[in-house]
mmCIF file of C-alpha atoms and ligand atoms in Angstrom:
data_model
loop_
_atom_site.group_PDB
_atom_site.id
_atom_site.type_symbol
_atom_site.label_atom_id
_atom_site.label_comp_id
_atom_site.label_asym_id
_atom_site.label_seq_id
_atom_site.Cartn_x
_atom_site.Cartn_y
_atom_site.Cartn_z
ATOM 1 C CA UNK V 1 75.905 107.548 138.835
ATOM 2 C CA UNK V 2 74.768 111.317 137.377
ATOM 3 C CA UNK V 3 73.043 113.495 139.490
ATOM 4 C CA UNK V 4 70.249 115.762 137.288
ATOM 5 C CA UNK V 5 68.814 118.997 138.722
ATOM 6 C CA UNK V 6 65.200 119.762 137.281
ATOM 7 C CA UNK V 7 65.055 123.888 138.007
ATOM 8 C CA UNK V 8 61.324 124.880 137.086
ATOM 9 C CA UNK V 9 59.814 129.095 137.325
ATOM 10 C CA UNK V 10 56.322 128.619 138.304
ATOM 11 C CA UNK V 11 54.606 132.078 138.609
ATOM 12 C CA UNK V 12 50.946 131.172 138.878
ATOM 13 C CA UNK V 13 50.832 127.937 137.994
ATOM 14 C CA UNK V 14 48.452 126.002 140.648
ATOM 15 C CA UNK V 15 46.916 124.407 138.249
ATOM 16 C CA UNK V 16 49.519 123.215 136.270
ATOM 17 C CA UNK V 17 52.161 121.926 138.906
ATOM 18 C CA UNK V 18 49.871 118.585 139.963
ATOM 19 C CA UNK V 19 50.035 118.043 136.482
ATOM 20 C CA UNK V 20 53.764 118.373 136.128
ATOM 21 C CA UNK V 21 54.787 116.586 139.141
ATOM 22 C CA UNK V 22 52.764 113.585 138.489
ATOM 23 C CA UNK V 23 54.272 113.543 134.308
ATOM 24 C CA UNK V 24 57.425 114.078 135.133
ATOM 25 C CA UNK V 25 58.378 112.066 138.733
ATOM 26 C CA UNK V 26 58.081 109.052 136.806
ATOM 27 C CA UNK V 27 59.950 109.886 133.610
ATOM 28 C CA UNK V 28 62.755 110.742 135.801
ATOM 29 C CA UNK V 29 62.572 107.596 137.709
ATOM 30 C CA UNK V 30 62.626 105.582 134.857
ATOM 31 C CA UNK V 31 66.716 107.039 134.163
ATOM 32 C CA UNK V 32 67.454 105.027 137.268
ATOM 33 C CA UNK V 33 69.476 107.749 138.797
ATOM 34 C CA UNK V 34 69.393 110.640 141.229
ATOM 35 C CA UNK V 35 67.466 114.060 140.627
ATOM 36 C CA UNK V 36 66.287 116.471 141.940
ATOM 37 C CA UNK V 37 63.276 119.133 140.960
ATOM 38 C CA UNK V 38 64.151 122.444 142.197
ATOM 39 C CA UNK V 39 61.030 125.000 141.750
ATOM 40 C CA UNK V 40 61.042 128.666 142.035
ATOM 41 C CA UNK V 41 57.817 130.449 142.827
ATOM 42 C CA UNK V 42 57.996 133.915 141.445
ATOM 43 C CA UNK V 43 56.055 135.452 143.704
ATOM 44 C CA UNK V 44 52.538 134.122 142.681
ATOM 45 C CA UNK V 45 49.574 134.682 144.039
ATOM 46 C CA UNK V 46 47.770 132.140 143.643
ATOM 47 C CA UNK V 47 48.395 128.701 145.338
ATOM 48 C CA UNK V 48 51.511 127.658 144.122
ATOM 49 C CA UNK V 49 53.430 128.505 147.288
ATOM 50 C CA UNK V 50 51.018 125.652 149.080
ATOM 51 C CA UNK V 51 50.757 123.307 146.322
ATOM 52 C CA UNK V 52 54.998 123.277 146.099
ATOM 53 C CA UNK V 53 54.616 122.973 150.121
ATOM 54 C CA UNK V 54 52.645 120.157 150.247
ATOM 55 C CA UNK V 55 55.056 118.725 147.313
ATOM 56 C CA UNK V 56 58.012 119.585 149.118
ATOM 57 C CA UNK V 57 56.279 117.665 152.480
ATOM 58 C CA UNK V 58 55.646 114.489 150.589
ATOM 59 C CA UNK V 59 58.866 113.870 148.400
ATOM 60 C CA UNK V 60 62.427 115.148 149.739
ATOM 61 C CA UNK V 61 63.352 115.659 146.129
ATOM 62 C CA UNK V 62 61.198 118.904 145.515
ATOM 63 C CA UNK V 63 63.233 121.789 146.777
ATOM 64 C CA UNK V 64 61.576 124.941 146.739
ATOM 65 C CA UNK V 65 62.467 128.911 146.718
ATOM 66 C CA UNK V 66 59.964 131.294 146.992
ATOM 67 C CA UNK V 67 60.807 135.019 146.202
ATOM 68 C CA UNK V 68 59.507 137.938 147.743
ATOM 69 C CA UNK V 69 57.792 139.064 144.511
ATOM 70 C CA UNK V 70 57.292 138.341 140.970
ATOM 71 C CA UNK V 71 61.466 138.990 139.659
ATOM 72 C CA UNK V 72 60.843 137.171 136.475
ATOM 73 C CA UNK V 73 61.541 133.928 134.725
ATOM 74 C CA UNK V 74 65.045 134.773 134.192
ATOM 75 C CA UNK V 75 65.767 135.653 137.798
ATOM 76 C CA UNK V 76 63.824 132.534 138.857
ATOM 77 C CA UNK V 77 66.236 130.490 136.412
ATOM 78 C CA UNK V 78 68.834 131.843 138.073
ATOM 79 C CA UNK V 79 67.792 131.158 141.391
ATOM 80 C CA UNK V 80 67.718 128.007 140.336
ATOM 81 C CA UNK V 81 71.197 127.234 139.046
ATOM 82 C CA UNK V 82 72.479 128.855 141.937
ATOM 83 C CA UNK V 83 70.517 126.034 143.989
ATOM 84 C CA UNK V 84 71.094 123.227 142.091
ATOM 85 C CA UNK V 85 73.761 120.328 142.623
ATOM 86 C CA UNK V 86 73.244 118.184 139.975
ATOM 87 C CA UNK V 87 75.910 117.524 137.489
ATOM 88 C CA UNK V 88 73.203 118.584 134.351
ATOM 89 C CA UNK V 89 70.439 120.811 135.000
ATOM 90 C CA UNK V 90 67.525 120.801 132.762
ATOM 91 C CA UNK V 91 65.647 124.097 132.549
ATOM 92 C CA UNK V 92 61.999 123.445 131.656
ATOM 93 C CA UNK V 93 58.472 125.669 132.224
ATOM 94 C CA UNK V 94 55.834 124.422 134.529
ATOM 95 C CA UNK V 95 53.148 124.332 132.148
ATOM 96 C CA UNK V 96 54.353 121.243 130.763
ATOM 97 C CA UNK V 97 55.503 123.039 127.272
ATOM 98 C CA UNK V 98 58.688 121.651 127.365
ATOM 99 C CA UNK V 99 57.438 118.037 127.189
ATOM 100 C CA UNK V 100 59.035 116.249 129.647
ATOM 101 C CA UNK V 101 60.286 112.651 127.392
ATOM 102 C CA UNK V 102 62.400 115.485 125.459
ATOM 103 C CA UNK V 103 64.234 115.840 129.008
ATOM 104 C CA UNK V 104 65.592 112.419 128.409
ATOM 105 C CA UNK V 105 66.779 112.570 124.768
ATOM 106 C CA UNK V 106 68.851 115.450 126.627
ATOM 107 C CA UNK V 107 70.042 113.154 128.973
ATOM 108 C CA UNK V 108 71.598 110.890 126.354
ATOM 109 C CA UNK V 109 72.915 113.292 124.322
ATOM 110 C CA UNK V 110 75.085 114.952 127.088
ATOM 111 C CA UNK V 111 76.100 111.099 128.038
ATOM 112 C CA UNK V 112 77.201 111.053 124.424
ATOM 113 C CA UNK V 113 79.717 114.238 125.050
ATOM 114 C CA UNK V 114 77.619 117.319 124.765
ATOM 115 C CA UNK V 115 77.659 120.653 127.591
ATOM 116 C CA UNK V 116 74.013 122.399 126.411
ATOM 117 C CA UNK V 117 71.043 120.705 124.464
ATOM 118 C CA UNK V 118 68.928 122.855 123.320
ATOM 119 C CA UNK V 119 65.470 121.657 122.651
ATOM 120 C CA UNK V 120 64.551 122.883 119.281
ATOM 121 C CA UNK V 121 60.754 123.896 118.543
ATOM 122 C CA UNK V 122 59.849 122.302 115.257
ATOM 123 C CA UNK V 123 56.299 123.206 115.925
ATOM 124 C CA UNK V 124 54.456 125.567 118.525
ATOM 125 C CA UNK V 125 50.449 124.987 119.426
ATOM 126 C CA UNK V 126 48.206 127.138 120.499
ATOM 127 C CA UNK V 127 50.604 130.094 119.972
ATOM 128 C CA UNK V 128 49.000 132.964 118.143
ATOM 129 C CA UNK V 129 50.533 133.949 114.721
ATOM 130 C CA UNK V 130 51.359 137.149 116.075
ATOM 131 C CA UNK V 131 53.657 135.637 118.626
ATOM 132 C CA UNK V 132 55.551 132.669 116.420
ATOM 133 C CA UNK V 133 55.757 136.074 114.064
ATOM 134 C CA UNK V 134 57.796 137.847 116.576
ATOM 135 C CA UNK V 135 59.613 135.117 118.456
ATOM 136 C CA UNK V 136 61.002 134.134 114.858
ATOM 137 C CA UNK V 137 61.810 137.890 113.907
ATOM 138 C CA UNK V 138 63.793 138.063 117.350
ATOM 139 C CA UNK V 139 66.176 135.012 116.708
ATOM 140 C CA UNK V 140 66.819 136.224 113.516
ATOM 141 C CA UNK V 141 68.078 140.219 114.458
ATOM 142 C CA UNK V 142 69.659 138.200 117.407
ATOM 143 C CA UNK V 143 71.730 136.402 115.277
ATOM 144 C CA UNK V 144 72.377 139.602 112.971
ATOM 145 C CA UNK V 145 73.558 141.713 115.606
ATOM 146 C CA UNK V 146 75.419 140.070 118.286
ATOM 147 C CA UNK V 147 78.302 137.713 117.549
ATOM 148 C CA UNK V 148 76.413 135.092 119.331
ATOM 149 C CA UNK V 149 75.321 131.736 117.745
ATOM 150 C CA UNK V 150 71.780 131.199 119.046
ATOM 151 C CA UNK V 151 70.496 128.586 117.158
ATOM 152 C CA UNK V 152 66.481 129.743 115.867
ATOM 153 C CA UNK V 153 63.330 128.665 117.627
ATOM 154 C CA UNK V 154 65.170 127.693 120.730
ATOM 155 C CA UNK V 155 63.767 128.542 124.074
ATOM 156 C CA UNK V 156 64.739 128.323 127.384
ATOM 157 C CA UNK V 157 64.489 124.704 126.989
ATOM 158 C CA UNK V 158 67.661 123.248 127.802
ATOM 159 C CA UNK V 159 69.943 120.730 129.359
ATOM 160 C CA UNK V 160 73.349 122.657 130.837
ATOM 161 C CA UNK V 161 76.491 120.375 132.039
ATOM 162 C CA UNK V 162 77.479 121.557 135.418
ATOM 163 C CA UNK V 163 80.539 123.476 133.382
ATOM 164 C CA UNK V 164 77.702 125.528 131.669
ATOM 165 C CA UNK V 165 75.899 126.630 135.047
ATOM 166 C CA UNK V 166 78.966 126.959 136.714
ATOM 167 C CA UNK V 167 80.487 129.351 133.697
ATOM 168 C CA UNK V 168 76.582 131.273 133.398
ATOM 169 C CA UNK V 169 76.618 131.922 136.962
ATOM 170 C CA UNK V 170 80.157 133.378 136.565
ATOM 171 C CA UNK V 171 78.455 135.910 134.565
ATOM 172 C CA UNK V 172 77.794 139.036 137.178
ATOM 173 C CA UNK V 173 75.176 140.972 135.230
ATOM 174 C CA UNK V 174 72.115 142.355 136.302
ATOM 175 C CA UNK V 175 70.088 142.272 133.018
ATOM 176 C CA UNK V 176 70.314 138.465 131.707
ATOM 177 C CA UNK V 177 68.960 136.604 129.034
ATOM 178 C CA UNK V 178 69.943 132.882 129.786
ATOM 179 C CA UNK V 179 69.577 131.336 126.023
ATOM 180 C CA UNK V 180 72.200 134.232 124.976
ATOM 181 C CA UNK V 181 74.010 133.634 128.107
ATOM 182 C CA UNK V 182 74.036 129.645 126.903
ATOM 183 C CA UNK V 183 75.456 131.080 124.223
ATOM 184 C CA UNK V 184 77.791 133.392 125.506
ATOM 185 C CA UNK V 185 79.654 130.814 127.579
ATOM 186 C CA UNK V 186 79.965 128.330 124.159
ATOM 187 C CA UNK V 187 80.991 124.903 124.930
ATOM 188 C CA UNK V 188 79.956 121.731 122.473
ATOM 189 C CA UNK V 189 75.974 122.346 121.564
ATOM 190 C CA UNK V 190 73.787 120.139 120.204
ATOM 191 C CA UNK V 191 69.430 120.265 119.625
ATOM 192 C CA UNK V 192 66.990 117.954 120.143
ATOM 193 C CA UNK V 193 63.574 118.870 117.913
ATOM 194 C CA UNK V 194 60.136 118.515 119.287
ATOM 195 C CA UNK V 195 56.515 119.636 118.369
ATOM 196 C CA UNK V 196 55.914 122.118 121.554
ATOM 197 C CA UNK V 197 51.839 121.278 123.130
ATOM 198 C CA UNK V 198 49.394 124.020 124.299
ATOM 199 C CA UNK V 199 49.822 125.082 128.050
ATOM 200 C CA UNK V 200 48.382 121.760 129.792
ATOM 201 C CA UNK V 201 46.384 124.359 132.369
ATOM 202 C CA UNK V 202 45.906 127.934 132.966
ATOM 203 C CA UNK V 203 47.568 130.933 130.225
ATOM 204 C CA UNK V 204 50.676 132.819 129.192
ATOM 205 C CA UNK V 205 52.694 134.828 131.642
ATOM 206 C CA UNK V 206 53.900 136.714 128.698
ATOM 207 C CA UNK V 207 52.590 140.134 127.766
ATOM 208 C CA UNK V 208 53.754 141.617 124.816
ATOM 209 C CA UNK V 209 55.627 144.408 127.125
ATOM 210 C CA UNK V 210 57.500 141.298 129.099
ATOM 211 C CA UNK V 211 58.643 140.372 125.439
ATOM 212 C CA UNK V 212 59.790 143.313 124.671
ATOM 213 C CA UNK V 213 61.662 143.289 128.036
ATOM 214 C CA UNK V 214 62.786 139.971 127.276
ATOM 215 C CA UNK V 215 63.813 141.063 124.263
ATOM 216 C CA UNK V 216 65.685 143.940 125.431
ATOM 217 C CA UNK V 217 67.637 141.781 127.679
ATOM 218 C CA UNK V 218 68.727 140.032 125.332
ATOM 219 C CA UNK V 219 70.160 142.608 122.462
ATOM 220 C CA UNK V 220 71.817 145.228 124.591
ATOM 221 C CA UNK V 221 73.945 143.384 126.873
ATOM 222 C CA UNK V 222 74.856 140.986 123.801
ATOM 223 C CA UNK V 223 75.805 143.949 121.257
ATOM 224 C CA UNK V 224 76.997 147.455 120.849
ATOM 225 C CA UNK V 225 75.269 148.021 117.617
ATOM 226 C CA UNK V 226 72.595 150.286 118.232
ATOM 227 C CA UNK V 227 75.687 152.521 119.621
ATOM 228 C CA UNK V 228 77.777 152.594 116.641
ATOM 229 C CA UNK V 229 74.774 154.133 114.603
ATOM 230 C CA UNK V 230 75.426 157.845 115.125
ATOM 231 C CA UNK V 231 78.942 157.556 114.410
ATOM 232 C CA UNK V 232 78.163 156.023 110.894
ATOM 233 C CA UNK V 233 75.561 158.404 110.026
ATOM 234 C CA UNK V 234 77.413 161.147 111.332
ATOM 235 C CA UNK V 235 80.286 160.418 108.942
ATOM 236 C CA UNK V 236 78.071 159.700 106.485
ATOM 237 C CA UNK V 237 75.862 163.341 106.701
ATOM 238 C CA UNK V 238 79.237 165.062 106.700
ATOM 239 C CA UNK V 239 80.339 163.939 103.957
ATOM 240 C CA UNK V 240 77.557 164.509 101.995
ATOM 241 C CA UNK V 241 76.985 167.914 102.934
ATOM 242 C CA UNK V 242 81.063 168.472 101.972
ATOM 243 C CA UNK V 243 80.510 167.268 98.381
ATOM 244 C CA UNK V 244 77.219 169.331 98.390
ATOM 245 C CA UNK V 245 79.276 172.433 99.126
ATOM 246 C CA UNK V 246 81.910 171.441 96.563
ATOM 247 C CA UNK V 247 79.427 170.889 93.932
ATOM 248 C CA UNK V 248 77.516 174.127 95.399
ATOM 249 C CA UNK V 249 81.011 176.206 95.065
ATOM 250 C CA UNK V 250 81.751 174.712 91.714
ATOM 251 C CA UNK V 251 78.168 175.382 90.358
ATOM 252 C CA UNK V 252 78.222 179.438 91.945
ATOM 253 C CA UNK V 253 82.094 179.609 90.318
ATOM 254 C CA UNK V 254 80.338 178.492 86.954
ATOM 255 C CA UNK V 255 78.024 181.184 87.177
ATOM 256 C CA UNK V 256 74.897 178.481 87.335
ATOM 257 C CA UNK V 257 71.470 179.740 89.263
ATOM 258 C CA UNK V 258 70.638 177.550 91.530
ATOM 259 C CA UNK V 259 68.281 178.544 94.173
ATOM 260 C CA UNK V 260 69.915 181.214 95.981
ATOM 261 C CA UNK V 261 71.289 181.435 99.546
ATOM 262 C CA UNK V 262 68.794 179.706 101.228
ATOM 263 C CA UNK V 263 70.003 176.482 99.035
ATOM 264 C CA UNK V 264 73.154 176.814 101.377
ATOM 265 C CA UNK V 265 71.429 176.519 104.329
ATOM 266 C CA UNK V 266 70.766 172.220 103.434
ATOM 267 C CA UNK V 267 74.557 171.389 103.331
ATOM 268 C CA UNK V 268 75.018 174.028 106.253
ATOM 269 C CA UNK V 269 72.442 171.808 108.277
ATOM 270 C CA UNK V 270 73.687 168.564 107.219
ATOM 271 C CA UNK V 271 77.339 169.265 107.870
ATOM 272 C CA UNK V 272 76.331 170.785 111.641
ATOM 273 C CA UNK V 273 74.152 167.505 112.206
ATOM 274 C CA UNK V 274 76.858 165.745 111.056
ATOM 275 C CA UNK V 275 79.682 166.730 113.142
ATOM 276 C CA UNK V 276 77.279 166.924 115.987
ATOM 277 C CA UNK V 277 75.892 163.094 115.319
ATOM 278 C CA UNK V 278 79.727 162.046 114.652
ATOM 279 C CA UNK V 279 80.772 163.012 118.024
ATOM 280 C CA UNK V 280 78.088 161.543 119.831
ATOM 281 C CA UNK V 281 79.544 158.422 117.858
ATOM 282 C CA UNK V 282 82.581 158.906 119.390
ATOM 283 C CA UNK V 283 81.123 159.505 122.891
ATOM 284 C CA UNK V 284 79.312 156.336 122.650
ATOM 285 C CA UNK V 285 82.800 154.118 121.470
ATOM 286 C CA UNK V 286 83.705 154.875 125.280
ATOM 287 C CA UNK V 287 80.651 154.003 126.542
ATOM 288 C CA UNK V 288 80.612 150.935 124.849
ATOM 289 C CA UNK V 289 83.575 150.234 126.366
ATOM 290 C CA UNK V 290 82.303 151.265 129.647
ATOM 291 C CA UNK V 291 79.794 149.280 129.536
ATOM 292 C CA UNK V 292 81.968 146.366 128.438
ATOM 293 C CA UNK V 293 84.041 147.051 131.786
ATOM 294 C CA UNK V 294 81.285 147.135 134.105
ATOM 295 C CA UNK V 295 79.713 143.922 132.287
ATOM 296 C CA UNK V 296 83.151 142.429 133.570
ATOM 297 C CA UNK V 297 82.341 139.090 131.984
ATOM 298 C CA UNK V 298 85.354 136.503 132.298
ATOM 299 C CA UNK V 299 88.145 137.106 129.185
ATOM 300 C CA UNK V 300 87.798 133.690 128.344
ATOM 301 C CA UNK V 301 85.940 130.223 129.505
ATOM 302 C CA UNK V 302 88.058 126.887 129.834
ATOM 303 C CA UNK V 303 86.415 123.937 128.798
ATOM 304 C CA UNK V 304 89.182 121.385 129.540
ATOM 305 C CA UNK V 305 93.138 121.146 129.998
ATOM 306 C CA UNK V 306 95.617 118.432 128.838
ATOM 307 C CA UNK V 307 98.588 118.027 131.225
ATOM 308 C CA UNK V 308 97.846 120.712 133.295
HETATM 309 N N1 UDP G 401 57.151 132.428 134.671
HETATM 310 C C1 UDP G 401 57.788 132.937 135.774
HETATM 311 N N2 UDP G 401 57.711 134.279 136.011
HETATM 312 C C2 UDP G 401 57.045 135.135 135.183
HETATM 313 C C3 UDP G 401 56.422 134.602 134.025
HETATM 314 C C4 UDP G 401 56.495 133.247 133.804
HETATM 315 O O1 UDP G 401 58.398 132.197 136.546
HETATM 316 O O2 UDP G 401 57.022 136.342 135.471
HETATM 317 C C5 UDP G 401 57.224 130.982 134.424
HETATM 318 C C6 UDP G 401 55.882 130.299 134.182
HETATM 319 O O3 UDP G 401 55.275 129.901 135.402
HETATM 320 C C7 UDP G 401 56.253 129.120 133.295
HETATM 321 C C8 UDP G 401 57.409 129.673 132.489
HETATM 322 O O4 UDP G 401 57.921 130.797 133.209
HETATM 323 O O5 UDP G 401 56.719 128.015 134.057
HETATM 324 C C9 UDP G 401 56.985 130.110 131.099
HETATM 325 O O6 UDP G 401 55.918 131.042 131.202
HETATM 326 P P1 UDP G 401 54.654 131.019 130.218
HETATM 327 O O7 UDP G 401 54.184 129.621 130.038
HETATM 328 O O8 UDP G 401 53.662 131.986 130.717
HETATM 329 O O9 UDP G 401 55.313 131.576 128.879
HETATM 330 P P2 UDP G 401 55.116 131.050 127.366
HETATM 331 O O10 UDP G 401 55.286 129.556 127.391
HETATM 332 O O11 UDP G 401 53.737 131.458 126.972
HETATM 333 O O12 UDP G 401 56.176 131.756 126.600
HETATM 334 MG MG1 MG G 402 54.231 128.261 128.559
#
C-alpha cells in the first residue's frame, strides 16, 4: 500500500480552503490508500492560519506549517517536500485550479512506471490574454535558453516519486524554480492534459512583478546565456572595426576622400568597445563558472542500479 503526500501553498486563501478540503478528502479516499494533505500558510493574513487549525483539529491527516511571513509559493513548495513522507507527492494550488480528479490520473500513471506527471494545461479560464500571452512566451525562451526540457503550458502541477523530491531537495539553492528543478533532476516524465477552471474563490496572488520574479528564478540559475553576450559582441565589434580600418587604410593608400579624420574615430570607437566588451566576456566565463560552483548541484542523479 502507497503512501501519497498532498503539499498545498495557501497564502490567503480562507475562502477557498473549505472548498478544497471538502473536493478533495473524498477523491483521495476513494484510492483506498493512505495520504496525507500537508498545507503551508505563507504568511497570510487573513484566516487561513484558523481555518487550517480547525482542519488540522478535526482530521489527523492535515498537517500544517505556517511561516513567519509571506516567502513565496516556491519556498512554501519546498517546505512542503521537506515535510512530506509519502512515497508520491502531488503539488497542487489551493484555489482548486489544479482540479483535483487530475490528481488521480497521476496516481495511475506513476503506478504504470513514471517519477513526475506533469499536468498539462490544454485550456486556462478566466486568465486574461495578457497573462496566457506571457506564461506561453516564458516556456518557450525557457526552452531556448537552458538545456532543460520543460514541457509548455506546464505548471506547478505535478505528481513527484519520492526519488524526485528526494533528488529536488538535494538541490541547495537559494533562488528555485521547482518546474525547472523537475526538470533539472530528469527521471521518466509523462503529462496528463486538463482544461484548468477559474479560481473557485477569492483572486490571483500573482502580480506581474512576482512573474517577473518567478520568471527570473527560473532563467538565471538554469542558464549562462545572458553572460556569454558581451563576449560575442565583443568579438564581433572588434572585428568589424579591424576590417573597417583595413578597408579605411586601403581606401587612404588609394588616394580615395572619404570623410576625413573624424571618419577614423567610428572604427577607433568600435575597436575600444570591443576589446573592452570582449573582456568583460571573459570575466563573466569565470563567473559563470563561479556561479556553477557555488550552485554545487549534484554531478549526476541515479535513478536505479543493476547488481549493485
Ligand atoms: N501562493 C502562495 N504564496 C504566494 C502566492 C501564492 O503560497 O505568495 C499560493 C496560493 O495560495 C495558491 C497558489 O500559490 O494556492 C497559486 O497562487 P494563485 O492562485 O494566486 O496563482 P495563479 O493560479 O493565478 O497563477
Ligand atoms: Mg490560482
Amino acid at each position: 500500500m502507497s503512501k501519497y503526500s498532498l503539499v498545498v501553498p495557501a497564502y490567503n486563501e480562507e475562502k477557498t480552503l473549505p472548498l478544497f478540503y471538502d473536493a478533495v478528502v473524498p477523491l483521495m479516499e476513494s484510492v483506498g490508500e493512505e495520504f496525507e494533505m500537508i498545507f503551508v500558510n505563507d504568511g497570510s493574513r487573513d484566516g487561513t492560519k484558523e481555518i487550517l487549525r480547525g482542519l488540522a483539529e478535526k482530521d489527523a491527516r492535515v498537517k500544517v506549517c505556517n511561516f513567519s511571513r509571506n516567502f513565496g509559493q516556491q519556498a512554501a513548495f519546498l517546505c512542503g517536500f521537506s515535510e512530506a513522507t509519502g512515497d508520491a507527492v502531488i503539488a497542487m494550488d489551493a484555489d482548486l485550479q489544479d482540479p483535483p480528479e487530475v490528481a488521480l490520473e497521476m496516481i495511475k500513471k506513476w503506478k504504470e512506471g513514471y517519477d513526475i506527471v506533469h499536468g498539462k494545461r490544454r485550456k486556462r479560464k478566466g486568465e486574461t490574454l495578457f497573462k496566457r500571452a506571457t506564461a506561453s512566451l516564458f516556456y518557450r525562451f525557457m526552452r531556448k535558453i537552458t538545456s532543460l526540457d520543460m514541457p509548455a503550458d506546464v505548471g506547478d502541477f505535478k505528481l513527484y516519486d519520492r526519488k524526485v523530491v528526494d533528488a529536488v531537495l538535494s538541490l541547495g539553492e537559494h533562488d528555485r524554480l521547482l518546474r525547472a528543478q523537475a526538470a533539472w533532476v530528469g527521471f521518466k516524465q509523462t503529462t496528463v492534459e486538463f482544461d484548468r477552471p477559474e479560481r473557485v474563490a477569492g483572486e490571483t496572488h500573482y502580480t506581474l512583478k512576482k512573474m517577473i520574479r518567478l520568471a527570473e528564478s527560473g532563467v538565471f540559475p538554469n542558464s549562462d546565456y545572458p553572460l556569454t553576450l558581451p563576449l560575442k559582441a565583443g568579438l564581433c565589434l572588434t572585428g568589424l572595426s579591424l576590417v573597417c580600418f583595413v578597408v579605411f587604410i586601403v581606401l587612404a593608400c588609394s588616394g580615395v576622400a572619404f570623410g576625413g579624420l573624424t571618419a577614423w574615430l567610428f572604427p577607433a570607437l568600435g575597436l575600444a568597445t570591443g576589446i573592452v566588451l570582449t573582456c568583460h566576456g571573459l570575466s563573466n566565463i569565470y563567473l559563470s563558472m563561479i556561479y556553477s560552483e557555488v550552485q554545487n548541484r549534484p554531478k549526476y542523479i541515479v535513478a536505479d542500479k543493476f547488481n549493485l
